[in-house]
């Protein structure tokens, strides 16, 4: 790699539909969102937790005799979590390694952007000892950018950024609320011990049907139907005891406001974020934002824009 410090950036993510179901191979809808995570690459060693995705990647890189790199990771959420920090670290480090390998071999840059299937395959391989192996939906959406329909069983990915009015969505972070953030790794381990997914066939059937209805709403540019899908998905997880109390209370408080078509949490136990579908052009939008902020939620997306995938530049 050239002596110049290389920097990389990748989007955050929010799951719109697909929590839990995607772990079993069912599709998910994931949006890439700002602010972006950043990585600066150096030459000296840096320490990461050995069980984290980036820690596992660095151990793999050493065994494979990849170029030795160190990483300075910049997290816009300052460690509060919930928007794809661990997959962002993995994606950024993988991109840096691939460019370093290419440069070491030929002295040049990567000729073409890497396909998302390469980092996804290694990510799932390195995480395969987990009781519930992560689907990698977060990683794919962050790598690709846009609003991604990801089907892990078919290993397919399509961008749904166009054809639907994504400006009608509001996205709030909930992870700064005391006791709200759920450590995903620990939660999935407990869920596995409780018999998921083998004992959850009816739940997964319901989630798959609701997700299909959500995709149908997107294809038809129907925010009313999409809002109903979000409501139904959250209600179904709530009945399965897969929604934290705080997320449920936020949903109930905000769902009744004028102009709101649907509300759903996002992430493990729907605890990380809150997604609200508004009536297009509603005059009540600012009122809803104020009410959510009064509950301690932090607005991070006033509408969802097309956010680019992974980027590289000279720092």
Coordinates of N, CA, C and O in Angstrom, one line a residue, residues 49-61 90 126-130 185:
X49 N -11.1 -6.5 20.2 CA -11.6 -7.7 21.0 C -11.6 -8.9 20.1 O -12.1 -8.9 19.0
X50 N -10.9 -10.0 20.5 CA -10.7 -11.1 19.6 C -12.0 -11.8 19.1 O -12.0 -12.4 18.1
X51 N -13.1 -11.6 19.9 CA -14.4 -12.2 19.4 C -15.2 -11.3 18.6 O -16.3 -11.7 18.1
X52 N -14.8 -10.0 18.5 CA -15.6 -9.1 17.6 C -15.3 -9.5 16.2 O -14.4 -10.1 15.8
X53 N -16.2 -9.0 15.3 CA -16.0 -9.3 13.9 C -14.7 -8.8 13.3 O -14.0 -9.6 12.6
X54 N -14.3 -7.6 13.7 CA -13.0 -7.1 13.2 C -11.8 -7.8 13.9 O -10.8 -8.0 13.3
X55 N -12.0 -8.3 15.2 CA -11.0 -9.0 15.8 C -10.7 -10.4 15.2 O -9.6 -10.8 14.9
X56 N -11.8 -11.0 14.8 CA -11.7 -12.3 14.1 C -11.1 -12.1 12.7 O -10.3 -12.9 12.2
X57 N -11.4 -11.0 12.0 CA -10.9 -10.7 10.7 C -9.4 -10.5 10.8 O -8.6 -11.0 10.0
X58 N -8.9 -9.8 11.8 CA -7.5 -9.5 12.0 C -6.7 -10.8 12.3 O -5.6 -11.0 11.8
X59 N -7.3 -11.7 13.1 CA -6.7 -13.0 13.3 C -6.6 -13.8 12.0 O -5.6 -14.4 11.7
X60 N -7.7 -13.8 11.2 CA -7.7 -14.5 9.9 C -6.6 -13.9 9.0 O -5.9 -14.6 8.3
X61 N -6.5 -12.5 9.0 CA -5.6 -11.9 8.1 C -4.1 -12.3 8.5 O -3.3 -12.5 7.6
X90 N -16.0 -4.3 10.3 CA -15.6 -5.5 9.5 C -15.5 -5.1 8.0 O -14.5 -5.4 7.3
X126 N -16.4 -16.5 9.6 CA -15.7 -16.2 10.8 C -16.6 -16.1 12.0 O -16.2 -16.2 13.1
X127 N -17.9 -15.9 11.8 CA -18.9 -15.9 12.9 C -19.7 -17.2 13.0 O -20.6 -17.2 13.8
X128 N -19.2 -18.2 12.4 CA -20.0 -19.5 12.3 C -20.0 -20.2 13.6 O -20.8 -21.2 13.8
X129 N -19.2 -19.9 14.6 CA -19.2 -20.6 15.9 C -20.3 -20.0 16.8 O -20.5 -20.4 17.9
X130 N -21.0 -18.9 16.4 CA -22.0 -18.3 17.2 C -23.2 -19.2 17.3 O -23.5 -20.0 16.3
X185 N -25.2 -9.7 20.8 CA -24.6 -11.0 20.9 C -25.2 -11.8 22.1 O -25.5 -13.0 21.9

